């Protein structure tokens, strides 16, 4: 008899899980965006379901050397400094091993300069010993404006410089960069031709991609090639209040209520006042988002991928009816709202997969207003604000409120703008009792009021 | 700028569209499938002969058309063959052959005129200008043409010095070319090598500095390495992603539907039923077939529906479930017989026959939606080597259409019968198909387009082509 009969729980295809974990290794002088790329990539991978973690060697160094004095620490002839830095890298790699081999991590991002071939050889040996695939991400940039902006955005507020005035901090950091320059050995077309890597040149003007080995590396390359750092804002909003919202019913394809139409007019006014440069407007293919966009009086694009989560057999039901007709389903959903799939419908997990091309295109674009739905908006918001799968289904995305997201430093600034039009509340919190045998009262404890 | 317009749902595609002030429905609102950039794109290949330019051109064109971007290849060699009826020898390509140069320049110009026609008049979105384009001068001419016509230019250069790859290329696609069809192999190879030499001295590859303002991808050594410069928009980004995922390692893709299901037997569509007895028999036969084929490192993929998983379970090997491979969602018609759809939704039934590709079931999907859903599956199939995909009728039609370059009109009527494996093997510029019927009876689930597709047709006309069922 043949051995395996298929896995006991055949893995749902979310992302092709490579058999061995991947170690992403950044390479580049200071202020080349390595940490920015590391954090952003990690956020993306976690969102699409690939457990990923950043290991920033600078942070290990700060834990070891409590107070940063000056660039002298980084001088290539500072034996004491070199010793500490080597030790920090080793400690970080040990944590990487723990994360990938023991804790179930799939990708680790080793965020450091890694500017010498010697250091990279050490890392590769470590990876080989542990059965990790290595993928290098090098950032090369000589544009002084980009580097200056980088320093302003993320270095001045770093723990290293928090007590230093701006001019001194910049001067010291420039000297810090200089400490690395003489020994910097960029990934080389010939010497490193057996390695798997992407070289990002001048913040994405140009890329060199070498030996992409598998699916996850291919996705990483695609992602890195679509992101940019041009300042812009993303506006997230739900459709205006709908007729089914008022009745406390989920899903469906109803039109706007009077108040929903009022919101659409207020949204139009808000957008006009904001005077946004070349705003793109996206909607789903459901009537209520399109009606909302119609009020704006500007062109918009419909995306089927932005449609609300399909509640399958529970479409157009009230929560009370779901409890009555499918009490076990209702309880299962409260037990694991992210992974729960409606019968003949979708889960939040499915939604994320469906929304990935939307996120990819949002990364490519500049100013965009996305008019969508509660569950969809929660997924998009979770991506931008780095929320976990547990938090995602409970994010607050009330009607008649615009969320303005603006990338800043390593993250995203959120402004919540309530446009002053009343609506029902559609947010149902997780009740205390999630057991299937719970009483109807317990099950409906957190259902929001409706007409 | 206008206020809120009344919305009307297109009955075929189930798309909400505004009515204009005179009451007529607007031209379809932009539907996001692929970002339709405002201006068309001209892809320009660059490279010595036998570097895979035509292979890339055809494959890329097939992919773009499948995802809904109207694309066409303009192969200058073909224009040359139309002009110079009989190919004599490599001498035609000698850099000092004035007559030859004149003809070749004329052919390039004719091809560009056709490009203009396609992109500016016929509604094409992408044109692939497939020629060597090895000199900076020729590329400058093309860029000027593109600028005059408002086309974006994206270069795709293929660089390769591996003699084995070049030799294999010549065997695969040159020996059977019209140029060499009457020449014996040894002579043909010798002549072609001399032809390549004619280009080498004047070849100016895309240069890191001289060409730094251009948008291009340089594919080195059949994908070992890529240089990507100034990707300008969504379509260029998709093109780069696609080119970086394809490979030329020989392999086969096996497409099969699940074994016959209980709902199949009853003539019902959709649902999530299990296999019938004959379906289970098919699964066992499939297992035997796969074992006999002795396929190297075969990956098996299924949908998340019971019938494909049951089929895979019989194989006794690991498999991966893809929700994206689920059958088309028939929405309100799920689990109905065609007779019932005709009874309950006669207009819908007729609309589907009018445009089966774009027709979306009420609260369901269209073939067009399916293609979008399946794009990541196709991308991963390109990355993989030997794969067996166990899926469903509509899904299999979409995948098959991609591999066999079928149009949107043909796609929904492709034959994908139960209990039959389609073995697809890339060869030359296309795909060889072998159909292997594993000898287990089943119902037929293929419904042809009836003659009468009008909404007011009789029940008899509507059900004319419904296949027999129990």
GROMACS .gro file of N, CA and C in nm, chain A residues 125-234:
model
  330
  125UNK      N    1   2.569   3.059   0.581
  125UNK     CA    2   2.610   2.934   0.645
  125UNK      C    3   2.507   2.898   0.752
  126UNK      N    4   2.470   2.997   0.830
  126UNK     CA    5   2.367   2.977   0.934
  126UNK      C    6   2.238   2.923   0.871
  127UNK      N    7   2.199   2.984   0.759
  127UNK     CA    8   2.074   2.942   0.694
  127UNK      C    9   2.084   2.799   0.643
  128UNK      N   10   2.198   2.768   0.583
  128UNK     CA   11   2.217   2.634   0.530
  128UNK      C   12   2.209   2.529   0.640
  129UNK      N   13   2.276   2.560   0.752
  129UNK     CA   14   2.275   2.466   0.865
  129UNK      C   15   2.134   2.439   0.915
  130UNK      N   16   2.048   2.539   0.902
  130UNK     CA   17   1.913   2.526   0.958
  130UNK      C   18   1.807   2.495   0.855
  131UNK      N   19   1.846   2.482   0.729
  131UNK     CA   20   1.750   2.448   0.625
  131UNK      C   21   1.660   2.563   0.586
  132UNK      N   22   1.714   2.686   0.589
  132UNK     CA   23   1.636   2.803   0.547
  132UNK      C   24   1.682   2.846   0.407
  133UNK      N   25   1.587   2.889   0.325
  133UNK     CA   26   1.626   2.948   0.197
  133UNK      C   27   1.660   3.095   0.221
  134UNK      N   28   1.759   3.146   0.149
  134UNK     CA   29   1.797   3.286   0.168
  134UNK      C   30   1.761   3.370   0.047
  135UNK      N   31   1.702   3.485   0.072
  135UNK     CA   32   1.671   3.580  -0.035
  135UNK      C   33   1.718   3.717   0.011
  136UNK      N   34   1.810   3.777  -0.068
  136UNK     CA   35   1.862   3.908  -0.031
  136UNK      C   36   1.778   4.020  -0.092
  137UNK      N   37   1.758   4.126  -0.016
  137UNK     CA   38   1.692   4.246  -0.067
  137UNK      C   39   1.789   4.362  -0.045
  138UNK      N   40   1.851   4.407  -0.152
  138UNK     CA   41   1.948   4.516  -0.139
  138UNK      C   42   1.886   4.646  -0.187
  139UNK      N   43   1.911   4.752  -0.113
  139UNK     CA   44   1.864   4.884  -0.155
  139UNK      C   45   1.983   4.974  -0.179
  140UNK      N   46   1.991   5.023  -0.302
  140UNK     CA   47   2.102   5.107  -0.344
  140UNK      C   48   2.048   5.243  -0.384
  141UNK      N   49   2.105   5.348  -0.327
  141UNK     CA   50   2.055   5.481  -0.363
  141UNK      C   51   2.163   5.584  -0.337
  142UNK      N   52   2.184   5.673  -0.434
  142UNK     CA   53   2.284   5.777  -0.412
  142UNK      C   54   2.224   5.916  -0.425
  143UNK      N   55   2.092   5.922  -0.430
  143UNK     CA   56   2.025   6.052  -0.442
  143UNK      C   57   2.026   6.123  -0.306
  144UNK      N   58   2.099   6.235  -0.292
  144UNK     CA   59   2.113   6.299  -0.160
  144UNK      C   60   1.979   6.348  -0.105
  145UNK      N   61   1.884   6.385  -0.194
  145UNK     CA   62   1.754   6.430  -0.146
  145UNK      C   63   1.678   6.316  -0.079
  146UNK      N   64   1.683   6.201  -0.140
  146UNK     CA   65   1.612   6.085  -0.083
  146UNK      C   66   1.670   6.051   0.053
  147UNK      N   67   1.802   6.052   0.061
  147UNK     CA   68   1.868   6.017   0.187
  147UNK      C   69   1.837   6.121   0.294
  148UNK      N   70   1.837   6.247   0.256
  148UNK     CA   71   1.806   6.353   0.353
  148UNK      C   72   1.663   6.337   0.404
  149UNK      N   73   1.570   6.312   0.315
  149UNK     CA   74   1.429   6.294   0.355
  149UNK      C   75   1.415   6.173   0.446
  150UNK      N   76   1.486   6.067   0.415
  150UNK     CA   77   1.487   5.946   0.497
  150UNK      C   78   1.527   5.980   0.640
  151UNK      N   79   1.634   6.055   0.651
  151UNK     CA   80   1.686   6.090   0.784
  151UNK      C   81   1.582   6.170   0.862
  152UNK      N   82   1.519   6.266   0.793
  152UNK     CA   83   1.418   6.347   0.860
  152UNK      C   84   1.300   6.261   0.905
  153UNK      N   85   1.255   6.172   0.816
  153UNK     CA   86   1.136   6.089   0.844
  153UNK      C   87   1.158   5.991   0.958
  154UNK      N   88   1.271   5.921   0.958
  154UNK     CA   89   1.282   5.810   1.053
  154UNK      C   90   1.403   5.810   1.145
  155UNK      N   91   1.504   5.891   1.114
  155UNK     CA   92   1.622   5.882   1.199
  155UNK      C   93   1.614   5.978   1.317
  156UNK      N   94   1.564   6.099   1.290
  156UNK     CA   95   1.564   6.202   1.395
  156UNK      C   96   1.481   6.158   1.516
  157UNK      N   97   1.376   6.078   1.489
  157UNK     CA   98   1.292   6.032   1.601
  157UNK      C   99   1.337   5.897   1.655
  158UNK      N  100   1.446   5.845   1.602
  158UNK     CA  101   1.494   5.716   1.650
  158UNK      C  102   1.545   5.732   1.793
  159UNK      N  103   1.539   5.625   1.873
  159UNK     CA  104   1.590   5.632   2.011
  159UNK      C  105   1.735   5.682   2.016
  160UNK      N  106   1.810   5.657   1.908
  160UNK     CA  107   1.950   5.702   1.907
  160UNK      C  108   1.961   5.854   1.913
  161UNK      N  109   1.865   5.923   1.855
  161UNK     CA  110   1.879   6.067   1.838
  161UNK      C  111   1.771   6.148   1.907
  162UNK      N  112   1.691   6.079   1.986
  162UNK     CA  113   1.574   6.147   2.042
  162UNK      C  114   1.611   6.266   2.131
  163UNK      N  115   1.733   6.262   2.186
  163UNK     CA  116   1.774   6.372   2.274
  163UNK      C  117   1.877   6.464   2.209
  164UNK      N  118   1.891   6.448   2.079
  164UNK     CA  119   1.989   6.530   2.008
  164UNK      C  120   1.916   6.629   1.920
  165UNK      N  121   1.972   6.749   1.905
  165UNK     CA  122   1.903   6.844   1.818
  165UNK      C  123   1.927   6.807   1.673
  166UNK      N  124   1.839   6.857   1.588
  166UNK     CA  125   1.834   6.813   1.449
  166UNK      C  126   1.968   6.824   1.377
  167UNK      N  127   2.030   6.940   1.381
  167UNK     CA  128   2.154   6.960   1.306
  167UNK      C  129   2.263   6.862   1.348
  168UNK      N  130   2.279   6.847   1.480
  168UNK     CA  131   2.379   6.754   1.531
  168UNK      C  132   2.348   6.612   1.487
  169UNK      N  133   2.219   6.576   1.495
  169UNK     CA  134   2.178   6.440   1.463
  169UNK      C  135   2.211   6.408   1.317
  170UNK      N  136   2.175   6.502   1.229
  170UNK     CA  137   2.202   6.480   1.088
  170UNK      C  138   2.352   6.464   1.063
  171UNK      N  139   2.430   6.553   1.125
  171UNK     CA  140   2.575   6.548   1.106
  171UNK      C  141   2.631   6.414   1.152
  172UNK      N  142   2.587   6.370   1.270
  172UNK     CA  143   2.636   6.245   1.323
  172UNK      C  144   2.596   6.128   1.233
  173UNK      N  145   2.469   6.133   1.186
  173UNK     CA  146   2.424   6.021   1.105
  173UNK      C  147   2.500   6.013   0.973
  174UNK      N  148   2.531   6.127   0.915
  174UNK     CA  149   2.608   6.126   0.790
  174UNK      C  150   2.745   6.063   0.813
  175UNK      N  151   2.803   6.091   0.930
  175UNK     CA  152   2.933   6.030   0.961
  175UNK      C  153   2.917   5.879   0.982
  176UNK      N  154   2.802   5.843   1.035
  176UNK     CA  155   2.773   5.700   1.057
  176UNK      C  156   2.770   5.627   0.924
  177UNK      N  157   2.701   5.688   0.828
  177UNK     CA  158   2.695   5.628   0.694
  177UNK      C  159   2.838   5.609   0.640
  178UNK      N  160   2.920   5.712   0.659
  178UNK     CA  161   3.056   5.706   0.608
  178UNK      C  162   3.135   5.588   0.663
  179UNK      N  163   3.106   5.550   0.787
  179UNK     CA  164   3.176   5.437   0.848
  179UNK      C  165   3.156   5.308   0.770
  180UNK      N  166   3.041   5.298   0.702
  180UNK     CA  167   3.012   5.176   0.628
  180UNK      C  168   3.063   5.180   0.484
  181UNK      N  169   3.077   5.303   0.433
  181UNK     CA  170   3.099   5.315   0.289
  181UNK      C  171   3.224   5.243   0.238
  182UNK      N  172   3.333   5.256   0.311
  182UNK     CA  173   3.459   5.201   0.260
  182UNK      C  174   3.456   5.048   0.250
  183UNK      N  175   3.380   4.984   0.339
  183UNK     CA  176   3.381   4.837   0.338
  183UNK      C  177   3.260   4.779   0.265
  184UNK      N  178   3.179   4.865   0.204
  184UNK     CA  179   3.055   4.819   0.141
  184UNK      C  180   3.086   4.740   0.014
  185UNK      N  181   3.041   4.615   0.012
  185UNK     CA  182   3.053   4.531  -0.107
  185UNK      C  183   2.912   4.500  -0.156
  186UNK      N  184   2.861   4.579  -0.252
  186UNK     CA  185   2.726   4.553  -0.301
  186UNK      C  186   2.719   4.414  -0.364
  187UNK      N  187   2.596   4.361  -0.373
  187UNK     CA  188   2.578   4.234  -0.441
  187UNK      C  189   2.628   4.251  -0.584
  188UNK      N  190   2.711   4.156  -0.625
  188UNK     CA  191   2.780   4.173  -0.751
  188UNK      C  192   2.728   4.075  -0.856
  189UNK      N  193   2.709   4.127  -0.977
  189UNK     CA  194   2.657   4.049  -1.089
  189UNK      C  195   2.731   3.918  -1.109
  190UNK      N  196   2.862   3.919  -1.091
  190UNK     CA  197   2.941   3.797  -1.113
  190UNK      C  198   2.971   3.721  -0.985
  191UNK      N  199   3.026   3.791  -0.887
  191UNK     CA  200   3.065   3.724  -0.763
  191UNK      C  201   2.946   3.662  -0.692
  192UNK      N  202   2.828   3.725  -0.705
  192UNK     CA  203   2.711   3.675  -0.631
  192UNK      C  204   2.607   3.614  -0.722
  193UNK      N  205   2.650   3.564  -0.838
  193UNK     CA  206   2.551   3.520  -0.936
  193UNK      C  207   2.475   3.394  -0.895
  194UNK      N  208   2.523   3.323  -0.794
  194UNK     CA  209   2.450   3.204  -0.749
  194UNK      C  210   2.345   3.236  -0.644
  195UNK      N  211   2.346   3.360  -0.595
  195UNK     CA  212   2.252   3.395  -0.488
  195UNK      C  213   2.117   3.438  -0.544
  196UNK      N  214   2.017   3.426  -0.461
  196UNK     CA  215   1.884   3.475  -0.495
  196UNK      C  216   1.867   3.612  -0.434
  197UNK      N  217   1.839   3.712  -0.519
  197UNK     CA  218   1.826   3.846  -0.463
  197UNK      C  219   1.751   3.940  -0.555
  198UNK      N  220   1.707   4.050  -0.496
  198UNK     CA  221   1.659   4.163  -0.572
  198UNK      C  222   1.737   4.285  -0.527
  199UNK      N  223   1.783   4.361  -0.622
  199UNK     CA  224   1.853   4.484  -0.594
  199UNK      C  225   1.760   4.598  -0.635
  200UNK      N  226   1.718   4.677  -0.538
  200UNK     CA  227   1.628   4.789  -0.564
  200UNK      C  228   1.715   4.914  -0.580
  201UNK      N  229   1.707   4.977  -0.695
  201UNK     CA  230   1.794   5.091  -0.722
  201UNK      C  231   1.713   5.219  -0.732
  202UNK      N  232   1.760   5.320  -0.660
  202UNK     CA  233   1.695   5.452  -0.662
  202UNK      C  234   1.545   5.443  -0.636
  203UNK      N  235   1.515   5.384  -0.524
  203UNK     CA  236   1.376   5.376  -0.474
  203UNK      C  237   1.280   5.321  -0.579
  204UNK      N  238   1.327   5.221  -0.656
  204UNK     CA  239   1.236   5.154  -0.747
  204UNK      C  240   1.241   5.200  -0.891
  205UNK      N  241   1.334   5.288  -0.924
  205UNK     CA  242   1.345   5.325  -1.065
  205UNK      C  243   1.388   5.202  -1.145
  206UNK      N  244   1.464   5.117  -1.080
  206UNK     CA  245   1.531   5.009  -1.152
  206UNK      C  246   1.545   4.890  -1.056
  207UNK      N  247   1.534   4.769  -1.109
  207UNK     CA  248   1.550   4.649  -1.026
  207UNK      C  249   1.637   4.549  -1.097
  208UNK      N  250   1.718   4.478  -1.016
  208UNK     CA  251   1.793   4.366  -1.068
  208UNK      C  252   1.743   4.245  -0.991
  209UNK      N  253   1.694   4.144  -1.062
  209UNK     CA  254   1.639   4.028  -0.994
  209UNK      C  255   1.719   3.905  -1.037
  210UNK      N  256   1.770   3.833  -0.940
  210UNK     CA  257   1.856   3.719  -0.971
  210UNK      C  258   1.805   3.591  -0.907
  211UNK      N  259   1.786   3.486  -0.988
  211UNK     CA  260   1.754   3.353  -0.938
  211UNK      C  261   1.638   3.346  -0.839
  212UNK      N  262   1.521   3.389  -0.881
  212UNK     CA  263   1.403   3.371  -0.797
  212UNK      C  264   1.371   3.222  -0.792
  213UNK      N  265   1.369   3.166  -0.672
  213UNK     CA  266   1.361   3.021  -0.660
  213UNK      C  267   1.221   2.963  -0.643
  214UNK      N  268   1.130   3.040  -0.583
  214UNK     CA  269   1.000   2.980  -0.554
  214UNK      C  270   0.890   3.084  -0.550
  215UNK      N  271   0.771   3.037  -0.518
  215UNK     CA  272   0.652   3.121  -0.521
  215UNK      C  273   0.663   3.241  -0.429
  216UNK      N  274   0.709   3.218  -0.305
  216UNK     CA  275   0.710   3.328  -0.210
  216UNK      C  276   0.810   3.435  -0.253
  217UNK      N  277   0.923   3.394  -0.308
  217UNK     CA  278   1.021   3.493  -0.356
  217UNK      C  279   0.963   3.571  -0.474
  218UNK      N  280   0.887   3.501  -0.558
  218UNK     CA  281   0.825   3.567  -0.673
  218UNK      C  282   0.723   3.671  -0.625
  219UNK      N  283   0.647   3.638  -0.522
  219UNK     CA  284   0.548   3.733  -0.467
  219UNK      C  285   0.619   3.851  -0.402
  220UNK      N  286   0.728   3.824  -0.334
  220UNK     CA  287   0.803   3.931  -0.268
  220UNK      C  288   0.857   4.029  -0.373
  221UNK      N  289   0.912   3.975  -0.481
  221UNK     CA  290   0.964   4.060  -0.588
  221UNK      C  291   0.852   4.145  -0.647
  222UNK      N  292   0.739   4.082  -0.675
  222UNK     CA  293   0.625   4.154  -0.734
  222UNK      C  294   0.581   4.267  -0.641
  223UNK      N  295   0.573   4.237  -0.512
  223UNK     CA  296   0.531   4.338  -0.416
  223UNK      C  297   0.629   4.455  -0.412
  224UNK      N  298   0.758   4.423  -0.399
  224UNK     CA  299   0.859   4.528  -0.390
  224UNK      C  300   0.860   4.615  -0.514
  225UNK      N  301   0.824   4.554  -0.628
  225UNK     CA  302   0.825   4.631  -0.752
  225UNK      C  303   0.701   4.718  -0.769
  226UNK      N  304   0.604   4.702  -0.682
  226UNK     CA  305   0.482   4.782  -0.694
  226UNK      C  306   0.470   4.892  -0.590
  227UNK      N  307   0.552   4.887  -0.484
  227UNK     CA  308   0.539   4.991  -0.381
  227UNK      C  309   0.619   5.115  -0.420
  228UNK      N  310   0.580   5.226  -0.363
  228UNK     CA  311   0.652   5.351  -0.390
  228UNK      C  312   0.645   5.437  -0.264
  229UNK      N  313   0.719   5.548  -0.264
  229UNK     CA  314   0.718   5.633  -0.144
  229UNK      C  315   0.667   5.773  -0.173
  230UNK      N  316   0.599   5.790  -0.286
  230UNK     CA  317   0.541   5.920  -0.318
  230UNK      C  318   0.430   5.951  -0.217
  231UNK      N  319   0.433   6.067  -0.155
  231UNK     CA  320   0.329   6.099  -0.057
  231UNK      C  321   0.190   6.098  -0.121
  232UNK      N  322   0.094   6.040  -0.047
  232UNK     CA  323  -0.044   6.037  -0.097
  232UNK      C  324  -0.133   5.992   0.017
  233UNK      N  325  -0.262   5.996  -0.002
  233UNK     CA  326  -0.354   5.946   0.099
  233UNK      C  327  -0.454   5.850   0.039
  234UNK      N  328  -0.494   5.755   0.120
  234UNK     CA  329  -0.598   5.660   0.081
  234UNK      C  330  -0.718   5.684   0.171
   0.00000   0.00000   0.00000
